[in-house]
XYZ file of C-alpha atoms in Angstrom:
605
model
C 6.382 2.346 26.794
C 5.622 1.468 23.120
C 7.086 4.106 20.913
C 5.504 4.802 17.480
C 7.499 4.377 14.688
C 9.489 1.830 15.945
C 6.595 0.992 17.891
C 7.289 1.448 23.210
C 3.741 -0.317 21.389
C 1.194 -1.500 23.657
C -2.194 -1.133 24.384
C -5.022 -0.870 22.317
C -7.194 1.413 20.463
C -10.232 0.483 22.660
C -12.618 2.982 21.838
C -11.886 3.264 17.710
C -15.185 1.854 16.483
C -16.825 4.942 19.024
C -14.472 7.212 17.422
C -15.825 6.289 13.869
C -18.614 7.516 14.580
C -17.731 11.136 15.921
C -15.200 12.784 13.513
C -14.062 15.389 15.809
C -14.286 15.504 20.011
C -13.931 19.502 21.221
C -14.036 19.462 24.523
C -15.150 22.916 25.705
C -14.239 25.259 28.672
C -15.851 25.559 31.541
C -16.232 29.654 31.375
C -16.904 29.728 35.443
C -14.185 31.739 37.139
C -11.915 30.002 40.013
C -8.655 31.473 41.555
C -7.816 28.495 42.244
C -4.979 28.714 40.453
C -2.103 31.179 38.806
C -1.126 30.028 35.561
C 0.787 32.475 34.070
C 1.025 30.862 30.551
C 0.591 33.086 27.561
C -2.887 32.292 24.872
C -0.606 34.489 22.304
C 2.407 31.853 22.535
C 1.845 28.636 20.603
C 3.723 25.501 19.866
C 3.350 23.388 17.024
C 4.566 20.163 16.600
C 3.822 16.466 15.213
C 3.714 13.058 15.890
C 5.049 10.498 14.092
C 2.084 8.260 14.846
C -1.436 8.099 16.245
C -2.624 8.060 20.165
C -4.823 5.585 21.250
C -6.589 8.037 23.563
C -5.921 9.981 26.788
C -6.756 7.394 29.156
C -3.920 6.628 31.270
C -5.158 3.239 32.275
C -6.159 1.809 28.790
C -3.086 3.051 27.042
C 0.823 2.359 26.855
C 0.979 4.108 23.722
C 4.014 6.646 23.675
C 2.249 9.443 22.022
C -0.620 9.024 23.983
C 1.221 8.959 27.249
C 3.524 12.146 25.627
C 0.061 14.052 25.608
C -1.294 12.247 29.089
C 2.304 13.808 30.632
C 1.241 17.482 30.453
C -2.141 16.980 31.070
C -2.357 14.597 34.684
C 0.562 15.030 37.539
C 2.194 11.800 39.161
C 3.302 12.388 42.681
C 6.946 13.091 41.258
C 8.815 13.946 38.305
C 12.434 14.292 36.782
C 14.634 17.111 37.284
C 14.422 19.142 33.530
C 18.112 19.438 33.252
C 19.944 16.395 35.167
C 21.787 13.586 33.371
C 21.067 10.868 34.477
C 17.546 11.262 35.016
C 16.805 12.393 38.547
C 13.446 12.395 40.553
C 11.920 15.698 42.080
C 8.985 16.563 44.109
C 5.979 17.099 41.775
C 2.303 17.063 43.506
C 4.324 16.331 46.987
C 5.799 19.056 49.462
C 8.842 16.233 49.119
C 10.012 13.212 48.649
C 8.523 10.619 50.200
C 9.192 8.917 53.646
C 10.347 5.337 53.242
C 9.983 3.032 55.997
C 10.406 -0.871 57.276
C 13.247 -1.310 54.674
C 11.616 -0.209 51.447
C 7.954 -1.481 51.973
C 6.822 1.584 53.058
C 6.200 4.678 51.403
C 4.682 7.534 52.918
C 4.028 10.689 50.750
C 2.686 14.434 51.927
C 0.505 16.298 49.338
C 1.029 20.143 48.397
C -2.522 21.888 50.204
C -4.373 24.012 47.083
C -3.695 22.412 43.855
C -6.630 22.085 42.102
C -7.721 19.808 38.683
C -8.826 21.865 35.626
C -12.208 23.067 35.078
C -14.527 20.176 34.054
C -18.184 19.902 33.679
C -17.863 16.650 36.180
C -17.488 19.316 38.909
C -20.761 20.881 38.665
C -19.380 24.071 38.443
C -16.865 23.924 41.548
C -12.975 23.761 41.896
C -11.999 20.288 42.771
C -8.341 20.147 44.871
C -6.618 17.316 44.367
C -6.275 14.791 47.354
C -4.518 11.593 48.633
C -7.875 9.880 47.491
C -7.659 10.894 43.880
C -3.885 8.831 43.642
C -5.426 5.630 45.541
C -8.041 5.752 43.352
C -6.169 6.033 40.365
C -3.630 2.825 41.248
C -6.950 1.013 42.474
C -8.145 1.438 38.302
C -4.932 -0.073 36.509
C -5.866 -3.806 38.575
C -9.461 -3.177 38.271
C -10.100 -6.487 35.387
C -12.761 -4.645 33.479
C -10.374 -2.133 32.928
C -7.598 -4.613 31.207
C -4.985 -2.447 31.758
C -1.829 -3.012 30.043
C 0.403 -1.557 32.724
C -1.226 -3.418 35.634
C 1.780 -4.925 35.599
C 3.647 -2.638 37.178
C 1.558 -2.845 40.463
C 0.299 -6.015 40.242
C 0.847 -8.499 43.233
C 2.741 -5.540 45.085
C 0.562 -3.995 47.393
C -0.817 -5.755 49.996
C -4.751 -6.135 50.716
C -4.934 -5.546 46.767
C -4.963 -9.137 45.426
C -8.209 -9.899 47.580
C -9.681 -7.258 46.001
C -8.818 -7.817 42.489
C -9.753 -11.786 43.547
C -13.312 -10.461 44.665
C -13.683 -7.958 41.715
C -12.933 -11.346 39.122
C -15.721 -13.682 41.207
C -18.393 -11.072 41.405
C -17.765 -8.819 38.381
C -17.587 -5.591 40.183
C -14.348 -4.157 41.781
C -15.284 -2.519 45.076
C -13.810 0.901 44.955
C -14.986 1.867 48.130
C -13.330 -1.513 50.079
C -10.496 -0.349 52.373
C -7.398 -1.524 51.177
C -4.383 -2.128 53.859
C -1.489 -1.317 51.736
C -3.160 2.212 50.525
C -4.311 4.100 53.073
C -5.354 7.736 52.878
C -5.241 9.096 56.633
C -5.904 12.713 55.824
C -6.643 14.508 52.101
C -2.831 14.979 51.927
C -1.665 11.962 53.083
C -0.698 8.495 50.736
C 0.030 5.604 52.410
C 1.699 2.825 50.486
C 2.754 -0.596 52.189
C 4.085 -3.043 50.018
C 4.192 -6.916 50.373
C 8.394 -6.556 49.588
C 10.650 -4.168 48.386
C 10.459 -2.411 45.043
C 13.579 -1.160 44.494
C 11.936 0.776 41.617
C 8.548 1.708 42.817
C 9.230 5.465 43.179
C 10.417 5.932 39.380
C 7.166 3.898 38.409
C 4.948 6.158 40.640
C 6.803 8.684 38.540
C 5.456 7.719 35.456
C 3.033 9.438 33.531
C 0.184 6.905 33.910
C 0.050 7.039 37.471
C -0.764 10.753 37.488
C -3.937 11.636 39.565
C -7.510 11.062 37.948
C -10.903 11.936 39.434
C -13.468 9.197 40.176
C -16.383 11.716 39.333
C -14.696 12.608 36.083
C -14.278 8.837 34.741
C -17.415 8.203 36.221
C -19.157 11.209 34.431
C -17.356 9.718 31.443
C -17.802 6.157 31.486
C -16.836 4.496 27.741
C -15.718 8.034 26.756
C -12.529 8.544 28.667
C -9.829 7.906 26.193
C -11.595 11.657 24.723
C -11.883 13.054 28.543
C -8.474 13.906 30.279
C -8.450 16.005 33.354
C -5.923 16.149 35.493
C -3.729 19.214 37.428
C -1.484 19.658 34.893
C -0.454 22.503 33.066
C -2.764 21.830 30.105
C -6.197 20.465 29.305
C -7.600 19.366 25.951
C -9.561 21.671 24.140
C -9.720 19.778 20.512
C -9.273 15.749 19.723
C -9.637 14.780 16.025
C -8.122 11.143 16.202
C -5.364 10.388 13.689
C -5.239 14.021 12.638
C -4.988 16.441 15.163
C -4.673 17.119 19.118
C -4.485 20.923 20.819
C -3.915 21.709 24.023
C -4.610 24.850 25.818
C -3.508 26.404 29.368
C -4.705 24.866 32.462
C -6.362 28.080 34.110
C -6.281 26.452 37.369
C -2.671 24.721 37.401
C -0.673 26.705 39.928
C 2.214 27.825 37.722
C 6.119 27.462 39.114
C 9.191 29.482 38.392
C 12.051 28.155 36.188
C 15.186 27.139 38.301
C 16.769 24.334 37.322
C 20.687 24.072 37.323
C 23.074 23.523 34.604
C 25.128 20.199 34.576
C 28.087 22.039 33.461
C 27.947 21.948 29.503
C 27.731 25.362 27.463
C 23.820 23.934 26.116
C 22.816 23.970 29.853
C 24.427 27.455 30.959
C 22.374 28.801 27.477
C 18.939 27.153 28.944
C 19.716 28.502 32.069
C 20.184 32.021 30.926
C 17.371 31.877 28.516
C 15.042 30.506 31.030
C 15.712 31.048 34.634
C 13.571 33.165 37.003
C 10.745 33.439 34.330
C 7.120 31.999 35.595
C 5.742 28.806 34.020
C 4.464 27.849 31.693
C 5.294 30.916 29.120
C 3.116 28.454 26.420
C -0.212 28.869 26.026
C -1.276 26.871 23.195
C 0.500 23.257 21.792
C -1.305 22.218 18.577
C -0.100 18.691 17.755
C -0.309 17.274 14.049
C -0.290 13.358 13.843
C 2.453 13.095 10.430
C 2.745 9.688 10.312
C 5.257 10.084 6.677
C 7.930 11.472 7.045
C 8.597 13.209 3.815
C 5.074 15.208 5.345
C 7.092 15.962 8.493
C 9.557 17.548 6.760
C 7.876 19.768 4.312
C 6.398 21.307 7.414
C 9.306 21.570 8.855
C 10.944 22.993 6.050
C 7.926 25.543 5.638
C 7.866 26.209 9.533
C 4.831 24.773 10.335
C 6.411 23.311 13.155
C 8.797 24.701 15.569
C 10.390 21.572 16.674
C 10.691 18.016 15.558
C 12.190 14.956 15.236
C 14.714 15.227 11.786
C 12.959 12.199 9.652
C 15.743 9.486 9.173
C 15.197 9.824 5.185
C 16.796 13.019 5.159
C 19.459 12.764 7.523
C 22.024 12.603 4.814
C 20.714 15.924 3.171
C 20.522 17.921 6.524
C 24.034 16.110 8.608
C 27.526 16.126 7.867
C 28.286 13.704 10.332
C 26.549 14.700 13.627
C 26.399 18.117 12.761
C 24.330 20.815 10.434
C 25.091 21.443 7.152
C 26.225 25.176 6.595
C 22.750 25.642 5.098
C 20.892 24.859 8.384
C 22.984 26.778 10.302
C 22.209 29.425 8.358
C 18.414 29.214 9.352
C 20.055 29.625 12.727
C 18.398 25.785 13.504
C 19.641 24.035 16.698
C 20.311 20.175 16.653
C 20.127 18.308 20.006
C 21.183 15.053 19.090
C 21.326 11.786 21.840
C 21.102 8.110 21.938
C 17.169 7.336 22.794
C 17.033 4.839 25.448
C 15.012 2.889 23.539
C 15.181 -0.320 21.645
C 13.516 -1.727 18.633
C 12.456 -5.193 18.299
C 10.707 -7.605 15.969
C 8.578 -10.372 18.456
C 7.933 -13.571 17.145
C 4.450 -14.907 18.913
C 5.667 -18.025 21.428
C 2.397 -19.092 21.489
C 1.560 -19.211 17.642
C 1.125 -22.374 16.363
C 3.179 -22.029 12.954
C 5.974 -20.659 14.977
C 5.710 -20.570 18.771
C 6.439 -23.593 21.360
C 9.565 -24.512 22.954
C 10.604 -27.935 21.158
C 13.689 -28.325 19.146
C 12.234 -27.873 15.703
C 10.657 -24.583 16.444
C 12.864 -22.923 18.297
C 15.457 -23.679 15.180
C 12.851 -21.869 12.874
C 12.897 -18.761 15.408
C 16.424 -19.000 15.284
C 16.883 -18.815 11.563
C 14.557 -16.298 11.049
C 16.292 -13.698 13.674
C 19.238 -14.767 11.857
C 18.621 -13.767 8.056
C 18.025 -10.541 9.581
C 20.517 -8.013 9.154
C 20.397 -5.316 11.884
C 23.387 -3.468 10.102
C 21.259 -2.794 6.598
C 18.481 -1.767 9.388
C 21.005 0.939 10.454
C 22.289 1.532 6.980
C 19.182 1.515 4.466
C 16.228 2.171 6.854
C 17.518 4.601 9.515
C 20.829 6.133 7.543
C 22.707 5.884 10.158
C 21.160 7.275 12.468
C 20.727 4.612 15.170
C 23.203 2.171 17.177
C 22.854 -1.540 16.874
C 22.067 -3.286 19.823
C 23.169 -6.300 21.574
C 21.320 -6.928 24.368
C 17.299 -6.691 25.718
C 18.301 -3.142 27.686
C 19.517 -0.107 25.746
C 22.069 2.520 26.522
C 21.380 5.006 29.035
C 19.565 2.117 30.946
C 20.939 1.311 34.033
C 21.782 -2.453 33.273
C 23.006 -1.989 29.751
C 26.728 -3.807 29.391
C 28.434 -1.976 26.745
C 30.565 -5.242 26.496
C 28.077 -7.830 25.517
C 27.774 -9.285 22.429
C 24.933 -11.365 21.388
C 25.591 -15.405 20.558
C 22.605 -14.829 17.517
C 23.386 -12.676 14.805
C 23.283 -12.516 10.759
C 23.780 -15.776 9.149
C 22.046 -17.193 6.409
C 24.372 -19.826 5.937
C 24.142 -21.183 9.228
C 20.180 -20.293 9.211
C 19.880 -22.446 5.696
C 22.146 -25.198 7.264
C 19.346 -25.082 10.658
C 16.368 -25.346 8.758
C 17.870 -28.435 6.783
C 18.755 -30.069 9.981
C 15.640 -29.765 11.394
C 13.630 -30.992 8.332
C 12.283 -27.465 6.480
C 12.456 -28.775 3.228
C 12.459 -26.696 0.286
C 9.691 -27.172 -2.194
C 9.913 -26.586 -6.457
C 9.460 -23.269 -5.925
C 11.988 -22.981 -3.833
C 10.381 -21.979 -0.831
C 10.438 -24.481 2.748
C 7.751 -26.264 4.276
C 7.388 -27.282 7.253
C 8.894 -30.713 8.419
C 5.108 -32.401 8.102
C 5.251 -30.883 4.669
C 2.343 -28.271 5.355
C 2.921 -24.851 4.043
C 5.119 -22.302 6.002
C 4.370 -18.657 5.356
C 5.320 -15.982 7.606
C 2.699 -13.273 8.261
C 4.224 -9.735 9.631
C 2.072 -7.197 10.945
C 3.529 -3.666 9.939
C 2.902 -0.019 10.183
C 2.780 2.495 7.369
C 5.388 4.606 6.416
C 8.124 4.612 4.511
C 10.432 3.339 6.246
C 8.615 0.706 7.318
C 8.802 -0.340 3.883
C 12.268 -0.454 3.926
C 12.386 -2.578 6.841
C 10.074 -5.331 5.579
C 12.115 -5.651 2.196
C 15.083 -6.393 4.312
C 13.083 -9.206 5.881
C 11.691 -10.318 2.528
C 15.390 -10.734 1.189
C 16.770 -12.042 4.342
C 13.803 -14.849 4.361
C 13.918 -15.342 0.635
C 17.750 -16.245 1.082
C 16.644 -19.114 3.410
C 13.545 -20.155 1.604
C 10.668 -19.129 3.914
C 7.973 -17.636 2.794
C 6.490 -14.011 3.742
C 3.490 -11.602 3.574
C 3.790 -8.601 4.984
C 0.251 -6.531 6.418
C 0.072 -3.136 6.559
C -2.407 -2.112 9.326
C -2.444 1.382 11.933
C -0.014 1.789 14.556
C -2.904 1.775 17.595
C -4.674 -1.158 15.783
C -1.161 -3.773 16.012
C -1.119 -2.559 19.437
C -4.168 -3.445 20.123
C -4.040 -7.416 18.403
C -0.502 -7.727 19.841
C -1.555 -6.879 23.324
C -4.072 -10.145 22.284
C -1.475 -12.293 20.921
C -2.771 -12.545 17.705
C 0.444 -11.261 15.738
C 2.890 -13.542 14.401
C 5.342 -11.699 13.886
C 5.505 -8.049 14.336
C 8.706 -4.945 14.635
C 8.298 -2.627 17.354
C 9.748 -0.878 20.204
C 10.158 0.562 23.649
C 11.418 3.551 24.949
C 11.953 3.807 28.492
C 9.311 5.008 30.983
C 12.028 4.688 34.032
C 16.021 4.269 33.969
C 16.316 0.743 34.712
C 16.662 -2.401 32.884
C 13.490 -3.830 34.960
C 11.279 -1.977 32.622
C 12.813 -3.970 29.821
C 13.303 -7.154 30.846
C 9.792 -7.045 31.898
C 8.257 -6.940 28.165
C 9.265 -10.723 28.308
C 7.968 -11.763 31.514
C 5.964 -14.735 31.274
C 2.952 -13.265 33.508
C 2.314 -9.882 31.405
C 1.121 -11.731 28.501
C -1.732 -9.442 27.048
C 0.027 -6.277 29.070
C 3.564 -5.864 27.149
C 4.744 -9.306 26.819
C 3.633 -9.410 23.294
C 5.710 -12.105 22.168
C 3.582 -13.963 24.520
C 6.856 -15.374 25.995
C 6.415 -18.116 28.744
C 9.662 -19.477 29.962
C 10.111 -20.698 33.277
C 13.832 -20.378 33.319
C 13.423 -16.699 32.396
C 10.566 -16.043 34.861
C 12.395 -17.214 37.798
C 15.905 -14.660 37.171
C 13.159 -12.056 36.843
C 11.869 -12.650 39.894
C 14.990 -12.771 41.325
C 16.583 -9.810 40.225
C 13.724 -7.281 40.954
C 14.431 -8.543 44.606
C 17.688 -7.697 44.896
C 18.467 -3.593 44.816
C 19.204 -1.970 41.684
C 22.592 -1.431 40.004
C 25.294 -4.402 40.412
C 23.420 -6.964 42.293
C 20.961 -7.160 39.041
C 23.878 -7.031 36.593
C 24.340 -11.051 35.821
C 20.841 -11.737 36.543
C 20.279 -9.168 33.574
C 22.798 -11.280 31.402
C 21.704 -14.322 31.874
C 17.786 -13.238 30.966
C 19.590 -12.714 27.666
C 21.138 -15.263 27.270
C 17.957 -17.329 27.953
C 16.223 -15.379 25.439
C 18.494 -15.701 22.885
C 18.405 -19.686 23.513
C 14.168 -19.586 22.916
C 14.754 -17.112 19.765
C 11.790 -14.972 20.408
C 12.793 -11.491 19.696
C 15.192 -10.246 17.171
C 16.797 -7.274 18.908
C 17.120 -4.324 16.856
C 18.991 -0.868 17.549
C 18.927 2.246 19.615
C 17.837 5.110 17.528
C 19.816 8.854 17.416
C 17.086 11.446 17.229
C 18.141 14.691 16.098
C 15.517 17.173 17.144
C 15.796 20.459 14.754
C 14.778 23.330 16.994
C 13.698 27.097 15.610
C 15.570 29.849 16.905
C 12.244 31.714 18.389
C 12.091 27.671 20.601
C 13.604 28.372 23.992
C 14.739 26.520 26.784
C 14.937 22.800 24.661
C 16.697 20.078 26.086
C 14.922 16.670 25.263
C 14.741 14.960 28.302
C 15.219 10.738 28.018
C 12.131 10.066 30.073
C 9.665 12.968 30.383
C 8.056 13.459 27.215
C 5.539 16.448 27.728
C 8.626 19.449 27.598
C 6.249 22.273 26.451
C 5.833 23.594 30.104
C 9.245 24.183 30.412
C 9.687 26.035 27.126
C 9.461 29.374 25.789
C 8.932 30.702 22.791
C 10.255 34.125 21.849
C 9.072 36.886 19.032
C 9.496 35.844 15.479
């Protein structure tokens, strides 16, 4: 999933030009009573916190945004979840009584709803409690390969399950996609029955049902809200949406219908867990009430709220790392405030693309792939780590992170920093420099670079590194500043030259990775627009084979290939340090679940 600031980016802001023209959406309550549900979650307690870039909207479908889906994860349920406290991650039950039967070798998946859960309170139901059904999750996979809908994580179900391809086939020659046509490989025979057949085995398909996107919709709430739904959530979650001022602010409120649970999760063993546990367990959730989300998008802004505890929790802003760390702990002064750190390795990678298809840059002959190749390499990841994050982040060698199942802590990339052998490339391959020093391209027409950047900081930081880098081989650059959501949205169009951003994991398996650069999901979240056949075929043959060794040299060799076509410079693995209040309990940031606050409490202060 496209992370903010370093961009797990995808998507795009679909509906902005609407939203320019409403300054604030409230959506209100629906005042009727319902006992449906038993929500136990406290109006008094509140959580404040920020992002460090804008949604896109609440629209599962229309969005891989990372904030959005963060806000999308405590609002709609997928059919399972991850354990709070387990490392590595670990799936659980969510919306099912438990995990699902799998049958004819993996191609069959057969799940059993929980009776009496029932979606929030919505002016789409006419006034009546809606309980969630089997329908309401074939519905909601049916959406994501509807075409209208452009989804950019169709790609995780697309050509999978059988009888769908004839229907997205009919839906592209008639220009309506038949919601209603019975589809053999999603079958619904009962309301708490899912049926799932699958043309072969995904050996991943349960942690992508697991993902936030896939969470249950209603088809009379998208309906009811047909151009509007990026500003009209519902789901069964724990939380609804009571305020939406895009760019600015987001608040959440409690669910009255969500069903509640009891906090029992077990330690792993270390002291943080036994804490959590004996801060936490037994008490009925959610405690929160209230999360009021700020979108902070500097980080010196983020910090003076911090600082001034406007928020209770947050992401410590890279800039002031040195002033708050000695090493990878507080500085007397902090630990004064009684602030907690919970410090970890994201599994997440940053990434600048280089557009494939672009026709300054991309193609696959000889003198263009040398160009890629010299521009990755008068990049230097270590001032990245050094000047831009302070440290705080781990360089990375390969296409999946740490923490990834499929990362090889041995591997060392065969393209790194060299100018000297970049300058030496481009004079082979006849980029010849002009008076002023900068190269053309061999037909002698100009060569400029254009990046597309986000604001902040320290993106600032990162394109002066590639301004110096370039300017030491004589290329050309301009650098355009533009709004997180709105790069998304051109890069999901492959209209981007060159752009950095990121991905932070939305299961625990290099699959989700490797896939940004899968020739097919071009205009989903290959947005290097990447078309290699060699490539293509070891995907395809490693998501055949199970997960875990089989995969392992299928993995190295996609890198290998991608190193060889030059069209990503691979960046690092950030270190978040989250600074946590004292009154904040029951905080343990969890590597894929990004919605924590209904497993939080927060305490008299």
């Amino acid at each position: 999933m496209h992370n903010d600031v370093l961009s797990r980016c995808c998507s795009g802001a679909l509906l902005l030009c609407k939203w320019l023209l409403t300054i604030v959406f409230s959506i209100p309550f629906i005042s009727e009573k319902t006992s449906a549900g038993t929500n136990p979650a406290d109006p008094a307690k509140v959580v404040r916190v920020a992002f460090e870039a804008a949604d896109d909207g609440f629209d599962p479908v229309r969005t891989a945004n990372a904030y959005s889906n963060w806000v999308i994860n405590g609002i709609i349920e997928p059919l399972m979840t991850y354990d709070y406290l387990a490392r590595p991650a670990k799936l659980i039950p969510n919306t099912i009584e438990s995990m699902p039967e799998i049958l004819e070798e993996g191609r069959v998946y057969v799940f059993h709803l929980k009776k009496g859960i029932y979606f929030a309170p919505d002016a789409a139901f006419k006034g009546k409690p809606r309980e969630l059904t089997a329908q309401d999750y074939a519905y909601t996979l049916k959406r994501f390969l509807d075409p209208k809908n452009h989804s950019p994580s169709a790609n995780f179900l697309s050509g999978k399950i059988v009888g769908m391809d004839e229907l997205v086939a009919q839906a592209n020659a008639t220009g309506r996609f038949n919601y209603d046509a019975k589809v053999a490989g999603l079958q619904t025979p009962d309301p708490y029955t899912l049926r799932v057949t699958l043309k072969q085995a995904d050996y991943n398909f349960l942690s992508i049902l697991a993902y936030s996107a896939f969470g249950a919709v209603a088809r009379e709430v998208i309906e009811t809200y047909d151009g509007q739904t990026q500003s009209h959530p519902v789901g069964t979650g724990a939380y609804m949406l009571q305020k939406y001022m895009p760019h600015s602010k987001v608040i959440l409120v409690a669910n009255p219908n969500f069903r509640g649970y009891v906090w029992d999760f077990k330690s792993s063993g270390s002291l943080e867990d036994d804490q959590i546990v004996r801060d936490m367990k037994g008490k009925k959730m959610p405690q929160i009430g209230r999360v009021e989300i700020n979108i902070l998008e500097e980080e010196q802004s983020r910090w003076l709220a911090f600082q001034s505890k406007q928020l209770d929790f947050d992401k410590l802003p890279q800039t002031v790392a040195p002033t708050v760390l000695s090493g990878d702990r507080l500085k007397p002064e902090f630990i004064k405030q009684d602030i907690h750190l919970y410090r970890q390795v994201e599994p997440s990678l940053t990434y600048t693309f280089l557009n494939y298809k672009d026709p300054i840059i991309g193609g696959n002959s000889l003198e263009k792939i040398a160009l890629r190749r010299a521009i990755i390499m008068s990049y230097s990841v270590d001032q990245e780590v050094s000047k831009m994050r302070m440290g705080q982040a781990v360089k990375s060698e390969m296409i999946i992170p740490q923490g990834v199942e499929g990362f090889d802590p041995t591997y060392r990339s065969s393209v790194g920093y060299d100018p000297e052998l970049a300058n030496k490339l481009l004079d082979h391959f006849g980029y010849k420099r002009g008076t002023d020093g900068y190269r053309t391209l061999p037909d002698g027409k100009p060569l400029v670079l254009k990046f597309a950047v986000a604001s902040g900081t320290d993106k600032m930081i990162q394109s002066e590194i590639w301004k110096r880098g370039l300017d030491s081989i004589g290329i050309q650059s301009s650098f355009a500043v533009s709004n997180f959501a709105d790069n998304l949205k051109a890069a999901t169009l492959c209209q981007l030259m060159i752009s950095p951003s990121s991905w932070s994991a939305d299961f625990p398996e290099g699959e989700n990775f490797v896939q940004l650069l899968y020739g097919p999901n071009a205009h989903q979240s290959n947005h290097a627009c990447y078309a290699s056949a060699a490539f293509d075929a070891l995907y395809e043959k490693a998501i055949a084979l199970p997960t875990g060794s089989a995969r392992q040299p299928l993995y190295i060799q996609m890198n290998r290939q991608l190193e060889a076509d030059s069209v990503w410079s691979v960046g690092v693995s950030p270190v978040r340090n989250w600074l946590i209040r004292p009154w904040v309990k029951g905080f343990k940031k969890h590597p894929i679940l990004r919605a924590d606050w209904q497993y939080l409490d927060i305490a008299p202060h």
